[in-house]
C-alpha positions as CSV (number, residue, x, y, z in Angstrom):
1,X,128.4,-44.6,-74.4
2,X,132.0,-44.1,-73.5
3,X,131.8,-40.3,-74.3
4,X,128.9,-40.0,-71.8
5,X,130.8,-41.6,-69.0
6,X,133.9,-39.5,-69.7
7,X,131.8,-36.4,-69.7
8,X,130.2,-37.4,-66.4
9,X,133.6,-38.1,-64.8
10,X,135.0,-34.8,-66.1
11,X,131.9,-32.9,-64.7
12,X,132.3,-34.7,-61.4
13,X,136.0,-33.8,-61.2
14,X,135.2,-30.1,-62.0
15,X,132.6,-30.0,-59.3
16,X,134.9,-31.6,-56.7
17,X,137.7,-29.2,-57.7
18,X,135.4,-26.2,-57.5
19,X,134.1,-27.2,-54.1
20,X,137.6,-27.8,-52.9
21,X,138.6,-24.3,-54.0
22,X,135.6,-22.9,-52.1
23,X,136.5,-24.7,-49.0
24,X,140.1,-23.5,-49.2
25,X,139.1,-19.9,-49.7
26,X,136.3,-19.9,-47.1
27,X,138.6,-19.7,-44.1
28,X,140.5,-16.5,-45.1
29,X,137.4,-15.0,-46.6
30,X,135.4,-15.6,-43.4
31,X,138.3,-14.2,-41.3
32,X,138.4,-11.1,-43.4
33,X,134.6,-10.7,-43.3
34,X,134.6,-11.0,-39.4
35,X,137.4,-8.4,-39.0
36,X,135.7,-5.9,-41.3
37,X,132.2,-6.3,-39.9
38,X,132.7,-7.5,-36.3
39,X,130.6,-10.6,-37.0
40,X,130.8,-13.4,-34.4
41,X,132.4,-11.1,-31.8
42,X,135.5,-10.4,-33.9
43,X,136.7,-6.8,-33.2
44,X,137.1,-4.5,-36.2
45,X,140.5,-3.2,-37.3
46,X,140.6,0.6,-38.0
47,X,143.1,3.3,-38.6
48,X,141.8,6.1,-36.3
49,X,139.3,6.9,-33.6
50,X,135.9,8.5,-34.1
51,X,135.6,12.3,-33.6
52,X,132.8,11.9,-31.1
53,X,133.7,10.9,-27.5
54,X,130.7,10.3,-25.2
55,X,130.4,10.8,-21.5
56,X,129.1,7.3,-21.1
57,X,131.5,4.8,-19.5
58,X,132.0,1.2,-20.6
59,X,134.1,-1.4,-18.8
60,X,136.5,-3.5,-20.9
61,X,137.7,-6.7,-19.3
62,X,140.8,-8.6,-20.6
63,X,141.2,-12.3,-20.8
64,X,144.2,-14.4,-21.9
65,X,144.6,-18.1,-22.6
66,X,147.0,-20.5,-24.4
67,X,146.4,-23.4,-26.7
68,X,147.4,-26.8,-25.1
69,X,150.9,-27.1,-26.7
70,X,151.9,-23.4,-26.3
71,X,154.7,-23.3,-23.7
72,X,154.5,-19.6,-22.9
73,X,152.8,-18.0,-19.9
74,X,150.4,-15.2,-21.0
75,X,148.3,-12.8,-19.0
76,X,146.7,-9.3,-19.1
77,X,148.8,-6.7,-17.2
78,X,145.5,-5.3,-15.8
79,X,142.2,-7.2,-15.7
80,X,139.8,-4.4,-16.7
81,X,139.6,-0.7,-17.3
82,X,136.8,1.8,-17.7
83,X,136.8,4.0,-20.8
84,X,134.5,6.6,-22.3
85,X,132.7,5.4,-25.4
86,X,134.8,6.7,-28.4
87,X,137.9,7.2,-26.3
88,X,141.1,5.3,-27.1
89,X,142.1,2.8,-24.5
90,X,145.6,1.3,-24.2
91,X,146.1,-2.1,-22.5
92,X,149.1,-4.4,-22.2
93,X,149.4,-8.2,-22.2
94,X,152.5,-9.9,-20.9
95,X,154.0,-13.1,-22.4
96,X,157.0,-15.1,-21.1
97,X,158.9,-17.9,-22.8
98,X,160.3,-20.1,-20.0
99,X,161.9,-22.5,-22.5
100,X,165.5,-22.7,-23.6
101,X,164.6,-22.1,-27.3
102,X,162.9,-19.4,-29.4
103,X,159.1,-19.9,-29.7
104,X,156.8,-18.3,-32.2
105,X,153.2,-17.6,-31.5
106,X,150.1,-16.0,-33.1
107,X,147.0,-14.8,-31.2
108,X,143.4,-15.3,-32.1
109,X,140.8,-13.0,-30.5
110,X,137.2,-12.1,-30.0
111,X,134.9,-10.1,-27.8
112,X,131.9,-11.0,-25.7
113,X,129.1,-10.2,-25.9
114,X,129.0,-10.9,-29.6
115,X,126.7,-7.8,-30.2
116,X,129.7,-5.6,-29.2
117,X,132.0,-7.1,-31.9
118,X,130.9,-4.7,-34.6
119,X,131.5,-1.7,-32.3
120,X,134.8,-2.8,-30.7
121,X,137.6,-1.4,-32.9
122,X,141.3,-2.0,-32.6
123,X,143.8,0.5,-33.9
124,X,147.0,-1.3,-33.0
125,X,147.4,-4.8,-31.7
126,X,150.1,-7.4,-31.1
127,X,147.7,-9.9,-32.6
128,X,148.1,-8.2,-36.1
129,X,151.5,-10.0,-36.5
130,X,153.3,-13.1,-35.4
131,X,155.3,-12.8,-32.2
132,X,158.7,-14.5,-31.5
133,X,160.0,-14.8,-28.0
134,X,163.6,-15.8,-27.4
135,X,164.5,-18.3,-24.6
136,X,163.7,-16.7,-21.2
137,X,162.3,-13.5,-22.8
138,X,159.4,-11.6,-21.3
139,X,157.5,-8.9,-23.2
140,X,154.6,-6.5,-22.8
141,X,152.5,-6.3,-25.9
142,X,150.1,-3.3,-26.5
143,X,146.6,-3.2,-27.8
144,X,144.9,0.2,-28.5
145,X,141.2,0.2,-29.0
146,X,137.9,2.2,-28.7
147,X,134.2,1.4,-28.6
148,X,132.4,3.0,-31.4
149,X,129.8,5.6,-30.2
150,X,127.3,4.0,-32.6
151,X,126.9,1.3,-30.0
152,X,124.5,3.5,-28.0
153,X,122.1,3.7,-30.9
154,X,122.1,0.0,-31.7
155,X,119.1,-2.1,-30.8
156,X,121.2,-4.6,-28.9
157,X,124.4,-2.7,-28.3
158,X,122.8,0.0,-26.2
159,X,122.4,-2.5,-23.4
160,X,126.1,-3.5,-23.3
161,X,127.9,-2.1,-20.3
162,X,130.8,-4.5,-20.1
163,X,132.9,-6.0,-23.0
164,X,135.4,-8.8,-22.6
165,X,138.3,-8.9,-25.0
166,X,139.9,-12.4,-25.2
167,X,143.1,-13.6,-26.7
168,X,144.4,-17.1,-27.2
169,X,148.0,-17.7,-28.2
170,X,148.9,-20.8,-30.2
171,X,152.3,-22.0,-31.3
172,X,153.4,-21.6,-34.9
173,X,156.5,-22.7,-36.8
174,X,159.5,-20.5,-36.5
175,X,160.6,-18.6,-39.7
176,X,163.5,-20.2,-41.4
177,X,165.7,-17.1,-40.7
178,X,165.2,-17.6,-36.9
179,X,165.9,-21.3,-37.1
180,X,169.1,-20.6,-39.0
181,X,170.1,-17.8,-36.6
182,X,169.5,-20.0,-33.6
183,X,171.6,-22.8,-35.1
184,X,174.4,-20.3,-35.7
185,X,173.8,-18.9,-32.2
186,X,173.2,-15.4,-33.5
187,X,170.5,-13.1,-32.0
188,X,167.7,-12.3,-34.4
189,X,164.9,-10.1,-33.1
190,X,161.5,-9.6,-34.7
191,X,158.3,-8.0,-33.4
192,X,157.8,-4.5,-32.2
193,X,156.6,-5.2,-28.6
194,X,158.2,-3.7,-25.5
195,X,160.9,-6.2,-24.5
196,X,162.4,-6.7,-21.0
197,X,165.0,-9.0,-19.6
198,X,164.3,-12.0,-17.4
């Protein structure tokens, strides 16, 4: 009788452990899946643009927001641009840290309408890595992108004429090296964005 109970407890613990492992792995897997496929309005990450550039124009709008506790200001440098489908567009977002301390941030992103997510491809983006702004620092951060020409043959995508690319910055913990450098009052830059003074 005791062996049966012990076996049941062991099986229950194994199932709980397996389910916990699945829950832990589901977030990074889902994020990877969305980036590769464009599912849920998540733009794809690519290395180069398509060979084919169409004459059709699509309008790309840019939106910026901050999580509640993020102290930066953050905005698109221009609100929208018209690009030919398949042509590389380059846009900039500006962030400013008005505090008296370094602040690290990471950006989440998506596109609307969701049907365009699988066709909106980013080649380079500030959102691919964490950003650290020193006290009083203002930066312009680039994103280069294109809309895949396959959108014109898609059952739903062919009716998309405007795409909105949205970013939300949220605060993250500073790397230990930055905390140490700040404590020792030594400058320590990261990030490859275009930096300007106050």
